[in-house]
mmCIF file of N, CA and C in Angstrom:
data_model
loop_
_atom_site.group_PDB
_atom_site.id
_atom_site.type_symbol
_atom_site.label_atom_id
_atom_site.label_comp_id
_atom_site.label_asym_id
_atom_site.label_seq_id
_atom_site.Cartn_x
_atom_site.Cartn_y
_atom_site.Cartn_z
ATOM 1 N N MET A 600 61.719 -4.482 149.450
ATOM 2 C CA MET A 600 60.280 -4.850 149.322
ATOM 3 C C MET A 600 60.113 -5.464 148.020
ATOM 4 N N VAL A 601 59.177 -6.568 148.091
ATOM 5 C CA VAL A 601 58.835 -7.250 146.825
ATOM 6 C C VAL A 601 57.558 -7.045 146.151
ATOM 7 N N ALA A 602 56.574 -6.419 146.913
ATOM 8 C CA ALA A 602 55.363 -6.230 146.192
ATOM 9 C C ALA A 602 54.538 -5.202 147.043
ATOM 10 N N ILE A 603 53.653 -4.595 146.324
ATOM 11 C CA ILE A 603 52.713 -3.514 146.937
ATOM 12 C C ILE A 603 51.293 -3.861 146.289
ATOM 13 N N HIS A 604 50.403 -4.128 147.151
ATOM 14 C CA HIS A 604 49.044 -4.487 146.768
ATOM 15 C C HIS A 604 48.007 -3.598 147.442
ATOM 16 N N LEU A 605 47.133 -2.945 146.586
ATOM 17 C CA LEU A 605 46.137 -1.968 146.964
ATOM 18 C C LEU A 605 44.677 -2.567 146.449
ATOM 19 N N GLY A 606 43.635 -2.153 147.216
ATOM 20 C CA GLY A 606 42.407 -2.456 146.830
ATOM 21 C C GLY A 606 41.304 -1.476 147.193
ATOM 22 N N GLU A 607 40.211 -1.497 146.477
ATOM 23 C CA GLU A 607 39.093 -0.614 146.882
ATOM 24 C C GLU A 607 38.259 -1.326 147.916
ATOM 25 N N ALA A 608 37.487 -0.675 148.636
ATOM 26 C CA ALA A 608 36.677 -1.111 149.727
ATOM 27 C C ALA A 608 35.849 -2.416 149.212
ATOM 28 N N GLU A 609 35.950 -3.433 150.017
ATOM 29 C CA GLU A 609 35.236 -4.644 149.830
ATOM 30 C C GLU A 609 35.795 -5.376 148.508
ATOM 31 N N ALA A 610 36.853 -4.936 147.908
ATOM 32 C CA ALA A 610 37.261 -5.570 146.705
ATOM 33 C C ALA A 610 37.805 -7.051 147.015
ATOM 34 N N ALA A 611 37.358 -8.023 146.217
ATOM 35 C CA ALA A 611 37.779 -9.259 146.417
ATOM 36 C C ALA A 611 39.393 -9.477 146.072
ATOM 37 N N GLN A 612 39.636 -8.792 144.979
ATOM 38 C CA GLN A 612 41.020 -8.847 144.539
ATOM 39 C C GLN A 612 41.825 -7.529 144.778
ATOM 40 N N LEU A 613 43.090 -7.735 145.154
ATOM 41 C CA LEU A 613 43.923 -6.468 145.279
ATOM 42 C C LEU A 613 44.768 -6.427 144.013
ATOM 43 N N ALA A 614 45.088 -5.137 143.607
ATOM 44 C CA ALA A 614 45.947 -4.989 142.535
ATOM 45 C C ALA A 614 47.374 -4.647 142.924
ATOM 46 N N ALA A 615 48.288 -5.285 142.088
ATOM 47 C CA ALA A 615 49.832 -5.005 142.400
ATOM 48 C C ALA A 615 50.072 -3.715 141.727
ATOM 49 N N VAL A 616 50.866 -2.911 142.493
ATOM 50 C CA VAL A 616 51.306 -1.591 141.844
ATOM 51 C C VAL A 616 52.887 -1.562 141.984
ATOM 52 N N ASP A 617 53.415 -0.718 141.246
ATOM 53 C CA ASP A 617 54.945 -0.486 141.371
ATOM 54 C C ASP A 617 55.191 0.520 142.446
ATOM 55 N N SER A 618 54.405 1.427 142.684
ATOM 56 C CA SER A 618 54.725 2.374 143.795
ATOM 57 C C SER A 618 53.439 3.022 144.251
ATOM 58 N N VAL A 619 53.490 3.638 145.449
ATOM 59 C CA VAL A 619 52.348 4.304 145.987
ATOM 60 C C VAL A 619 52.674 5.413 146.832
ATOM 61 N N ARG A 620 51.770 6.489 146.841
ATOM 62 C CA ARG A 620 52.137 7.574 147.799
ATOM 63 C C ARG A 620 51.603 7.326 149.245
ATOM 64 N N ALA A 621 52.487 7.319 150.152
ATOM 65 C CA ALA A 621 52.160 7.230 151.672
ATOM 66 C C ALA A 621 51.910 8.570 152.249
ATOM 67 N N VAL A 622 50.822 8.813 152.956
ATOM 68 C CA VAL A 622 50.491 9.972 153.529
ATOM 69 C C VAL A 622 50.456 9.884 154.986
ATOM 70 N N ALA A 623 51.408 10.624 155.707
ATOM 71 C CA ALA A 623 51.479 10.512 157.158
ATOM 72 C C ALA A 623 50.158 10.611 158.010
ATOM 73 N N GLY A 624 49.936 9.606 158.708
ATOM 74 C CA GLY A 624 48.673 9.628 159.601
ATOM 75 C C GLY A 624 47.425 9.256 158.794
ATOM 76 N N LYS A 625 47.531 8.909 157.569
ATOM 77 C CA LYS A 625 46.247 8.559 156.871
ATOM 78 C C LYS A 625 46.316 7.305 156.095
ATOM 79 N N GLY A 626 47.527 6.927 155.529
ATOM 80 C CA GLY A 626 47.596 5.580 154.861
ATOM 81 C C GLY A 626 48.145 5.706 153.445
ATOM 82 N N LEU A 627 47.884 4.768 152.633
ATOM 83 C CA LEU A 627 48.411 4.700 151.166
ATOM 84 C C LEU A 627 47.250 5.250 150.302
ATOM 85 N N GLU A 628 47.576 6.262 149.599
ATOM 86 C CA GLU A 628 46.550 6.812 148.559
ATOM 87 C C GLU A 628 46.018 5.636 147.515
ATOM 88 N N GLY A 629 44.636 5.678 147.438
ATOM 89 C CA GLY A 629 44.004 4.780 146.467
ATOM 90 C C GLY A 629 43.797 3.353 147.203
ATOM 91 N N ASP A 630 44.021 3.224 148.480
ATOM 92 C CA ASP A 630 43.711 1.937 149.085
ATOM 93 C C ASP A 630 42.538 2.058 149.956
ATOM 94 N N ARG A 631 41.876 0.860 150.250
ATOM 95 C CA ARG A 631 40.743 0.868 151.042
ATOM 96 C C ARG A 631 40.933 1.269 152.480
ATOM 97 N N HIS A 632 42.175 1.175 152.928
ATOM 98 C CA HIS A 632 42.446 1.589 154.316
ATOM 99 C C HIS A 632 43.063 3.010 154.399
ATOM 100 N N PHE A 633 42.856 3.821 153.472
ATOM 101 C CA PHE A 633 43.186 5.218 153.382
ATOM 102 C C PHE A 633 42.124 5.931 154.105
ATOM 103 N N HIS A 634 42.521 6.628 155.265
ATOM 104 C CA HIS A 634 41.604 7.311 156.175
ATOM 105 C C HIS A 634 41.785 8.885 156.124
ATOM 106 N N GLU A 635 41.050 9.463 155.246
ATOM 107 C CA GLU A 635 41.143 10.963 154.995
ATOM 108 C C GLU A 635 41.074 11.726 156.288
ATOM 109 N N GLU A 636 40.188 11.326 157.215
ATOM 110 C CA GLU A 636 40.117 11.996 158.485
ATOM 111 C C GLU A 636 41.214 11.659 159.476
ATOM 112 N N GLY A 637 42.088 10.764 159.101
ATOM 113 C CA GLY A 637 43.174 10.263 160.035
ATOM 114 C C GLY A 637 42.956 8.852 160.504
ATOM 115 N N ALA A 638 44.019 8.140 160.315
ATOM 116 C CA ALA A 638 43.944 6.632 160.789
ATOM 117 C C ALA A 638 44.141 6.427 162.255
ATOM 118 N N LYS A 639 43.471 5.613 162.745
ATOM 119 C CA LYS A 639 43.696 5.202 164.156
ATOM 120 C C LYS A 639 44.985 4.476 164.250
ATOM 121 N N PRO A 640 45.676 4.449 165.509
ATOM 122 C CA PRO A 640 47.087 3.807 165.527
ATOM 123 C C PRO A 640 46.977 2.432 164.919
ATOM 124 N N GLY A 641 47.963 2.117 164.113
ATOM 125 C CA GLY A 641 48.092 0.839 163.496
ATOM 126 C C GLY A 641 47.117 0.496 162.285
ATOM 127 N N GLN A 642 46.400 1.528 161.847
ATOM 128 C CA GLN A 642 45.449 1.361 160.628
ATOM 129 C C GLN A 642 45.941 1.840 159.338
ATOM 130 N N ALA A 643 47.132 2.468 159.296
ATOM 131 C CA ALA A 643 47.592 3.052 158.030
ATOM 132 C C ALA A 643 48.224 2.279 157.214
ATOM 133 N N LEU A 644 48.939 1.166 157.606
ATOM 134 C CA LEU A 644 49.844 0.392 156.834
ATOM 135 C C LEU A 644 49.964 -1.004 157.237
ATOM 136 N N THR A 645 49.933 -1.979 156.393
ATOM 137 C CA THR A 645 50.186 -3.396 156.866
ATOM 138 C C THR A 645 51.375 -4.081 156.058
ATOM 139 N N LEU A 646 52.106 -4.840 156.591
ATOM 140 C CA LEU A 646 53.315 -5.448 155.946
ATOM 141 C C LEU A 646 53.325 -6.832 156.360
ATOM 142 N N VAL A 647 53.808 -7.790 155.476
ATOM 143 C CA VAL A 647 53.892 -9.187 155.788
ATOM 144 C C VAL A 647 55.266 -9.715 155.155
ATOM 145 N N GLU A 648 55.896 -10.683 155.725
ATOM 146 C CA GLU A 648 57.157 -11.223 155.232
ATOM 147 C C GLU A 648 56.796 -12.263 154.057
ATOM 148 N N GLU A 649 57.515 -12.058 152.888
ATOM 149 C CA GLU A 649 57.381 -12.943 151.844
ATOM 150 C C GLU A 649 57.659 -14.435 152.197
ATOM 151 N N GLU A 650 58.572 -14.527 152.989
ATOM 152 C CA GLU A 650 58.915 -15.908 153.474
ATOM 153 C C GLU A 650 57.646 -16.660 154.148
ATOM 154 N N SER A 651 56.888 -15.987 155.023
ATOM 155 C CA SER A 651 55.814 -16.509 155.708
ATOM 156 C C SER A 651 54.671 -16.877 154.790
ATOM 157 N N VAL A 652 54.425 -15.850 153.725
ATOM 158 C CA VAL A 652 53.569 -16.093 152.784
ATOM 159 C C VAL A 652 53.754 -17.344 151.977
ATOM 160 N N ALA A 653 55.003 -17.490 151.443
ATOM 161 C CA ALA A 653 55.335 -18.610 150.647
ATOM 162 C C ALA A 653 55.315 -19.975 151.445
ATOM 163 N N ASP A 654 55.568 -19.839 152.759
ATOM 164 C CA ASP A 654 55.570 -21.110 153.672
ATOM 165 C C ASP A 654 54.137 -21.719 153.654
ATOM 166 N N VAL A 655 53.229 -20.978 153.619
ATOM 167 C CA VAL A 655 51.857 -21.460 153.681
ATOM 168 C C VAL A 655 51.161 -21.633 152.353
ATOM 169 N N GLY A 656 51.915 -21.487 151.244
ATOM 170 C CA GLY A 656 51.469 -21.535 149.952
ATOM 171 C C GLY A 656 50.664 -20.539 149.268
ATOM 172 N N LEU A 657 50.773 -19.204 149.891
ATOM 173 C CA LEU A 657 50.123 -18.122 149.262
ATOM 174 C C LEU A 657 51.075 -17.315 148.344
ATOM 175 N N ALA A 658 50.477 -16.505 147.469
ATOM 176 C CA ALA A 658 51.309 -15.588 146.741
ATOM 177 C C ALA A 658 51.166 -14.257 147.422
ATOM 178 N N PRO A 659 52.249 -13.342 147.022
ATOM 179 C CA PRO A 659 52.150 -11.963 147.575
ATOM 180 C C PRO A 659 50.831 -11.337 147.196
ATOM 181 N N GLY A 660 50.235 -10.716 148.178
ATOM 182 C CA GLY A 660 48.810 -10.078 148.066
ATOM 183 C C GLY A 660 47.710 -10.978 148.472
ATOM 184 N N GLU A 661 47.987 -12.166 148.461
ATOM 185 C CA GLU A 661 46.856 -13.016 148.901
ATOM 186 C C GLU A 661 46.532 -12.977 150.499
ATOM 187 N N THR A 662 47.510 -12.497 151.270
ATOM 188 C CA THR A 662 47.160 -12.309 152.611
ATOM 189 C C THR A 662 46.486 -10.971 152.926
ATOM 190 N N ARG A 663 46.301 -10.164 151.913
ATOM 191 C CA ARG A 663 45.675 -8.842 151.914
ATOM 192 C C ARG A 663 46.444 -7.885 152.576
ATOM 193 N N ARG A 664 47.676 -8.037 152.867
ATOM 194 C CA ARG A 664 48.679 -7.047 153.439
ATOM 195 C C ARG A 664 49.017 -6.115 152.264
ATOM 196 N N GLN A 665 49.345 -4.841 152.571
ATOM 197 C CA GLN A 665 49.808 -3.880 151.537
ATOM 198 C C GLN A 665 51.136 -4.118 150.930
ATOM 199 N N LEU A 666 52.071 -4.341 151.887
ATOM 200 C CA LEU A 666 53.399 -4.358 151.546
ATOM 201 C C LEU A 666 53.864 -5.881 151.830
ATOM 202 N N THR A 667 54.605 -6.501 150.876
ATOM 203 C CA THR A 667 55.298 -7.758 151.084
ATOM 204 C C THR A 667 56.776 -7.531 151.080
ATOM 205 N N VAL A 668 57.468 -7.907 152.140
ATOM 206 C CA VAL A 668 58.904 -7.592 152.199
ATOM 207 C C VAL A 668 59.653 -9.020 152.392
ATOM 208 N N ARG A 669 60.906 -8.862 152.052
ATOM 209 C CA ARG A 669 61.827 -10.135 152.150
ATOM 210 C C ARG A 669 62.962 -9.734 152.937
ATOM 211 N N GLY A 670 63.364 -10.771 153.857
ATOM 212 C CA GLY A 670 64.548 -10.600 154.649
ATOM 213 C C GLY A 670 64.464 -9.767 155.731
ATOM 214 N N VAL A 671 63.345 -9.408 156.246
ATOM 215 C CA VAL A 671 63.075 -8.484 157.331
ATOM 216 C C VAL A 671 62.143 -9.185 158.377
ATOM 217 N N GLY A 672 62.708 -9.177 159.733
ATOM 218 C CA GLY A 672 61.830 -9.853 160.685
ATOM 219 C C GLY A 672 60.986 -8.857 161.177
ATOM 220 N N LEU A 673 59.667 -8.759 160.701
ATOM 221 C CA LEU A 673 58.681 -7.783 160.972
ATOM 222 C C LEU A 673 58.259 -7.607 162.467
ATOM 223 N N ASN A 674 58.226 -8.835 162.970
ATOM 224 C CA ASN A 674 57.697 -8.860 164.380
ATOM 225 C C ASN A 674 58.665 -7.942 165.330
ATOM 226 N N ASP A 675 59.923 -8.034 164.946
ATOM 227 C CA ASP A 675 60.994 -7.185 165.720
ATOM 228 C C ASP A 675 60.699 -5.753 165.585
ATOM 229 N N LEU A 676 59.911 -5.218 164.664
ATOM 230 C CA LEU A 676 59.635 -3.854 164.432
ATOM 231 C C LEU A 676 58.542 -3.371 165.298
ATOM 232 N N VAL A 677 57.815 -4.080 165.910
ATOM 233 C CA VAL A 677 56.703 -3.653 166.823
ATOM 234 C C VAL A 677 57.284 -2.819 167.838
ATOM 235 N N GLY A 678 56.888 -1.620 168.111
ATOM 236 C CA GLY A 678 57.308 -0.740 169.011
ATOM 237 C C GLY A 678 58.539 0.127 168.615
ATOM 238 N N LYS A 679 58.780 -0.079 167.381
ATOM 239 C CA LYS A 679 60.074 0.710 166.837
ATOM 240 C C LYS A 679 59.765 1.547 165.637
ATOM 241 N N ARG A 680 60.566 2.577 165.382
ATOM 242 C CA ARG A 680 60.464 3.249 164.096
ATOM 243 C C ARG A 680 61.272 2.597 163.067
ATOM 244 N N PHE A 681 60.922 2.615 161.776
ATOM 245 C CA PHE A 681 61.617 2.002 160.642
ATOM 246 C C PHE A 681 61.301 2.841 159.390
ATOM 247 N N ARG A 682 62.004 2.528 158.427
ATOM 248 C CA ARG A 682 61.714 3.227 157.092
ATOM 249 C C ARG A 682 61.529 2.081 155.990
ATOM 250 N N VAL A 683 60.503 2.534 155.166
ATOM 251 C CA VAL A 683 60.381 1.774 153.886
ATOM 252 C C VAL A 683 60.753 2.728 152.766
ATOM 253 N N GLY A 684 61.889 2.635 152.304
ATOM 254 C CA GLY A 684 62.358 3.646 151.323
ATOM 255 C C GLY A 684 62.699 4.903 152.281
ATOM 256 N N ASP A 685 62.205 5.966 151.820
ATOM 257 C CA ASP A 685 62.334 7.259 152.512
ATOM 258 C C ASP A 685 61.100 7.575 153.444
ATOM 259 N N VAL A 686 60.134 6.700 153.548
ATOM 260 C CA VAL A 686 59.057 6.910 154.366
ATOM 261 C C VAL A 686 59.244 6.308 155.760
ATOM 262 N N GLU A 687 59.148 7.159 156.810
ATOM 263 C CA GLU A 687 59.319 6.804 158.150
ATOM 264 C C GLU A 687 58.039 6.124 158.756
ATOM 265 N N CYS A 688 58.086 5.033 159.389
ATOM 266 C CA CYS A 688 56.828 4.283 159.883
ATOM 267 C C CYS A 688 57.137 3.889 161.409
ATOM 268 N N TYR A 689 56.068 3.451 161.950
ATOM 269 C CA TYR A 689 56.287 2.926 163.284
ATOM 270 C C TYR A 689 55.377 1.674 163.489
ATOM 271 N N GLY A 690 56.055 0.649 163.920
ATOM 272 C CA GLY A 690 55.359 -0.718 164.208
ATOM 273 C C GLY A 690 54.468 -0.669 165.352
ATOM 274 N N VAL A 691 53.178 -0.814 165.192
ATOM 275 C CA VAL A 691 52.186 -0.703 166.263
ATOM 276 C C VAL A 691 51.918 -2.046 166.900
ATOM 277 N N GLU A 692 51.654 -3.004 166.113
ATOM 278 C CA GLU A 692 51.182 -4.359 166.605
ATOM 279 C C GLU A 692 51.298 -5.364 165.593
ATOM 280 N N LEU A 693 51.332 -6.702 165.931
ATOM 281 C CA LEU A 693 51.202 -7.884 165.041
ATOM 282 C C LEU A 693 49.846 -7.648 164.507
ATOM 283 N N CYS A 694 49.832 -8.116 163.130
ATOM 284 C CA CYS A 694 48.654 -8.151 162.318
ATOM 285 C C CYS A 694 48.279 -9.564 162.227
ATOM 286 N N GLU A 695 47.466 -10.149 163.126
ATOM 287 C CA GLU A 695 47.169 -11.456 163.216
ATOM 288 C C GLU A 695 46.093 -11.866 162.137
ATOM 289 N N PRO A 696 46.160 -13.059 161.539
ATOM 290 C CA PRO A 696 45.250 -13.608 160.556
ATOM 291 C C PRO A 696 43.821 -13.616 161.091
ATOM 292 N N CYS A 697 42.856 -13.384 160.216
ATOM 293 C CA CYS A 697 41.431 -13.290 160.678
ATOM 294 C C CYS A 697 40.499 -14.282 159.794
ATOM 295 N N LEU A 698 39.356 -14.266 160.291
ATOM 296 C CA LEU A 698 38.277 -15.197 159.534
ATOM 297 C C LEU A 698 38.179 -14.815 158.099
ATOM 298 N N HIS A 699 38.149 -13.496 157.880
ATOM 299 C CA HIS A 699 38.135 -12.883 156.440
ATOM 300 C C HIS A 699 39.171 -13.613 155.519
ATOM 301 N N LEU A 700 40.425 -13.575 156.046
ATOM 302 C CA LEU A 700 41.540 -14.208 155.295
ATOM 303 C C LEU A 700 41.201 -15.597 154.996
ATOM 304 N N GLN A 701 40.712 -16.357 156.078
ATOM 305 C CA GLN A 701 40.546 -17.773 155.929
ATOM 306 C C GLN A 701 39.356 -18.101 154.944
ATOM 307 N N GLN A 702 38.310 -17.194 154.822
ATOM 308 C CA GLN A 702 37.198 -17.326 153.919
ATOM 309 C C GLN A 702 37.657 -17.153 152.545
ATOM 310 N N MET A 703 38.648 -16.212 152.359
ATOM 311 C CA MET A 703 39.191 -15.855 151.079
ATOM 312 C C MET A 703 40.261 -16.802 150.544
ATOM 313 N N THR A 704 40.800 -17.638 151.422
ATOM 314 C CA THR A 704 41.884 -18.517 151.029
ATOM 315 C C THR A 704 41.468 -20.070 151.233
ATOM 316 N N ARG A 705 41.748 -20.574 152.389
ATOM 317 C CA ARG A 705 41.446 -21.937 152.739
ATOM 318 C C ARG A 705 41.295 -22.218 154.326
ATOM 319 N N PRO A 706 40.678 -23.157 154.804
ATOM 320 C CA PRO A 706 40.604 -23.469 156.074
ATOM 321 C C PRO A 706 41.971 -23.879 156.694
ATOM 322 N N GLY A 707 42.204 -23.404 157.929
ATOM 323 C CA GLY A 707 43.462 -23.683 158.563
ATOM 324 C C GLY A 707 44.521 -22.629 158.466
ATOM 325 N N ILE A 708 44.239 -21.655 157.614
ATOM 326 C CA ILE A 708 45.179 -20.643 157.339
ATOM 327 C C ILE A 708 45.563 -19.676 158.619
ATOM 328 N N ILE A 709 44.418 -19.609 159.425
ATOM 329 C CA ILE A 709 44.676 -18.842 160.662
ATOM 330 C C ILE A 709 45.660 -19.461 161.510
ATOM 331 N N GLU A 710 45.508 -20.742 161.807
ATOM 332 C CA GLU A 710 46.379 -21.404 162.703
ATOM 333 C C GLU A 710 47.910 -21.416 162.151
ATOM 334 N N GLU A 711 47.884 -21.552 160.781
ATOM 335 C CA GLU A 711 49.281 -21.476 159.960
ATOM 336 C C GLU A 711 50.090 -20.219 160.122
ATOM 337 N N LEU A 712 49.268 -19.075 160.231
ATOM 338 C CA LEU A 712 49.924 -17.851 160.251
ATOM 339 C C LEU A 712 49.972 -17.083 161.544
ATOM 340 N N VAL A 713 49.465 -17.657 162.620
ATOM 341 C CA VAL A 713 49.404 -17.010 163.913
ATOM 342 C C VAL A 713 50.860 -16.488 164.244
ATOM 343 N N HIS A 714 50.997 -15.268 164.700
ATOM 344 C CA HIS A 714 52.210 -14.662 165.115
ATOM 345 C C HIS A 714 53.152 -14.364 163.832
ATOM 346 N N ARG A 715 52.683 -14.609 162.638
ATOM 347 C CA ARG A 715 53.616 -14.431 161.463
ATOM 348 C C ARG A 715 52.867 -13.973 160.311
ATOM 349 N N ALA A 716 51.744 -13.159 160.529
ATOM 350 C CA ALA A 716 50.933 -12.764 159.392
ATOM 351 C C ALA A 716 51.207 -11.325 159.130
ATOM 352 N N GLY A 717 52.324 -10.756 159.772
ATOM 353 C CA GLY A 717 52.652 -9.341 159.460
ATOM 354 C C GLY A 717 52.434 -8.380 160.618
ATOM 355 N N ILE A 718 52.539 -7.112 160.332
ATOM 356 C CA ILE A 718 52.424 -6.245 161.285
ATOM 357 C C ILE A 718 51.572 -4.963 160.790
ATOM 358 N N ASN A 719 50.929 -4.213 161.723
ATOM 359 C CA ASN A 719 50.100 -2.973 161.359
ATOM 360 C C ASN A 719 51.040 -1.875 161.875
ATOM 361 N N ALA A 720 51.089 -0.920 161.083
ATOM 362 C CA ALA A 720 52.125 0.240 161.284
ATOM 363 C C ALA A 720 51.395 1.608 161.100
ATOM 364 N N ASP A 721 52.008 2.569 161.656
ATOM 365 C CA ASP A 721 51.646 4.032 161.320
ATOM 366 C C ASP A 721 52.670 4.507 160.287
ATOM 367 N N ILE A 722 52.090 5.524 159.580
ATOM 368 C CA ILE A 722 53.017 6.227 158.623
ATOM 369 C C ILE A 722 53.303 7.600 159.232
ATOM 370 N N LEU A 723 54.487 7.927 159.377
ATOM 371 C CA LEU A 723 54.899 9.091 160.093
ATOM 372 C C LEU A 723 55.306 10.201 159.218
ATOM 373 N N THR A 724 55.748 9.899 158.010
ATOM 374 C CA THR A 724 56.139 10.941 157.043
ATOM 375 C C THR A 724 55.623 10.735 155.627
ATOM 376 N N ASP A 725 55.247 11.661 155.002
ATOM 377 C CA ASP A 725 54.887 11.573 153.583
ATOM 378 C C ASP A 725 55.971 11.106 152.663
ATOM 379 N N GLY A 726 55.612 10.458 151.569
ATOM 380 C CA GLY A 726 56.613 9.970 150.602
ATOM 381 C C GLY A 726 55.983 8.833 149.631
ATOM 382 N N THR A 727 56.819 8.421 148.812
ATOM 383 C CA THR A 727 56.597 7.422 147.875
ATOM 384 C C THR A 727 57.244 6.060 148.243
ATOM 385 N N ILE A 728 56.428 4.981 148.225
ATOM 386 C CA ILE A 728 56.973 3.769 148.544
ATOM 387 C C ILE A 728 56.995 2.846 147.214
ATOM 388 N N SER A 729 58.100 2.403 146.852
ATOM 389 C CA SER A 729 58.180 1.598 145.603
ATOM 390 C C SER A 729 58.710 0.173 145.734
ATOM 391 N N VAL A 730 58.307 -0.646 144.923
ATOM 392 C CA VAL A 730 58.897 -2.074 144.922
ATOM 393 C C VAL A 730 60.359 -1.997 144.763
ATOM 394 N N GLY A 731 61.157 -2.721 145.519
ATOM 395 C CA GLY A 731 62.594 -2.632 145.583
ATOM 396 C C GLY A 731 63.105 -1.664 146.588
ATOM 397 N N ASP A 732 62.260 -0.914 147.200
ATOM 398 C CA ASP A 732 62.637 -0.059 148.485
ATOM 399 C C ASP A 732 63.204 -1.130 149.593
ATOM 400 N N ALA A 733 64.224 -0.606 150.284
ATOM 401 C CA ALA A 733 64.665 -1.275 151.441
ATOM 402 C C ALA A 733 63.879 -0.906 152.717
ATOM 403 N N VAL A 734 63.689 -1.914 153.602
ATOM 404 C CA VAL A 734 63.168 -1.627 154.893
ATOM 405 C C VAL A 734 64.246 -1.589 155.917
ATOM 406 N N THR A 735 64.477 -0.432 156.556
ATOM 407 C CA THR A 735 65.605 -0.335 157.317
ATOM 408 C C THR A 735 65.211 0.317 158.812
ATOM 409 N N THR A 736 66.049 0.126 159.834
ATOM 410 C CA THR A 736 65.809 0.590 161.112
ATOM 411 C C THR A 736 66.679 1.717 161.378
#
């Protein structure tokens, strides 16, 4: 993994961090998508491929996904269990680009990132996720 980005609710900018605590069923501590009462399926974690981000001229974090990974085919993880470091996760669905992303970046980004804007996942076990952790199946 090459980057972790977290943000407060409605924050325009996300902050890069070196590590974050993942809480099973809830999300990443300190992030706008942390659900104290429990996250709905696919709302605990978002991941995106660095290669896709770079291909459309964005920097890690600009897609507003929490984790940016390299060398991993994320679409292949939908419907499967995988690990980010020691944290077990489950790929729920593709995380398609949205109008909010386009408003924060540039026109046309939605079309450029269809089916390659990352995935939404569940967090199945507690642990710490750090930059440099491997994503494994």
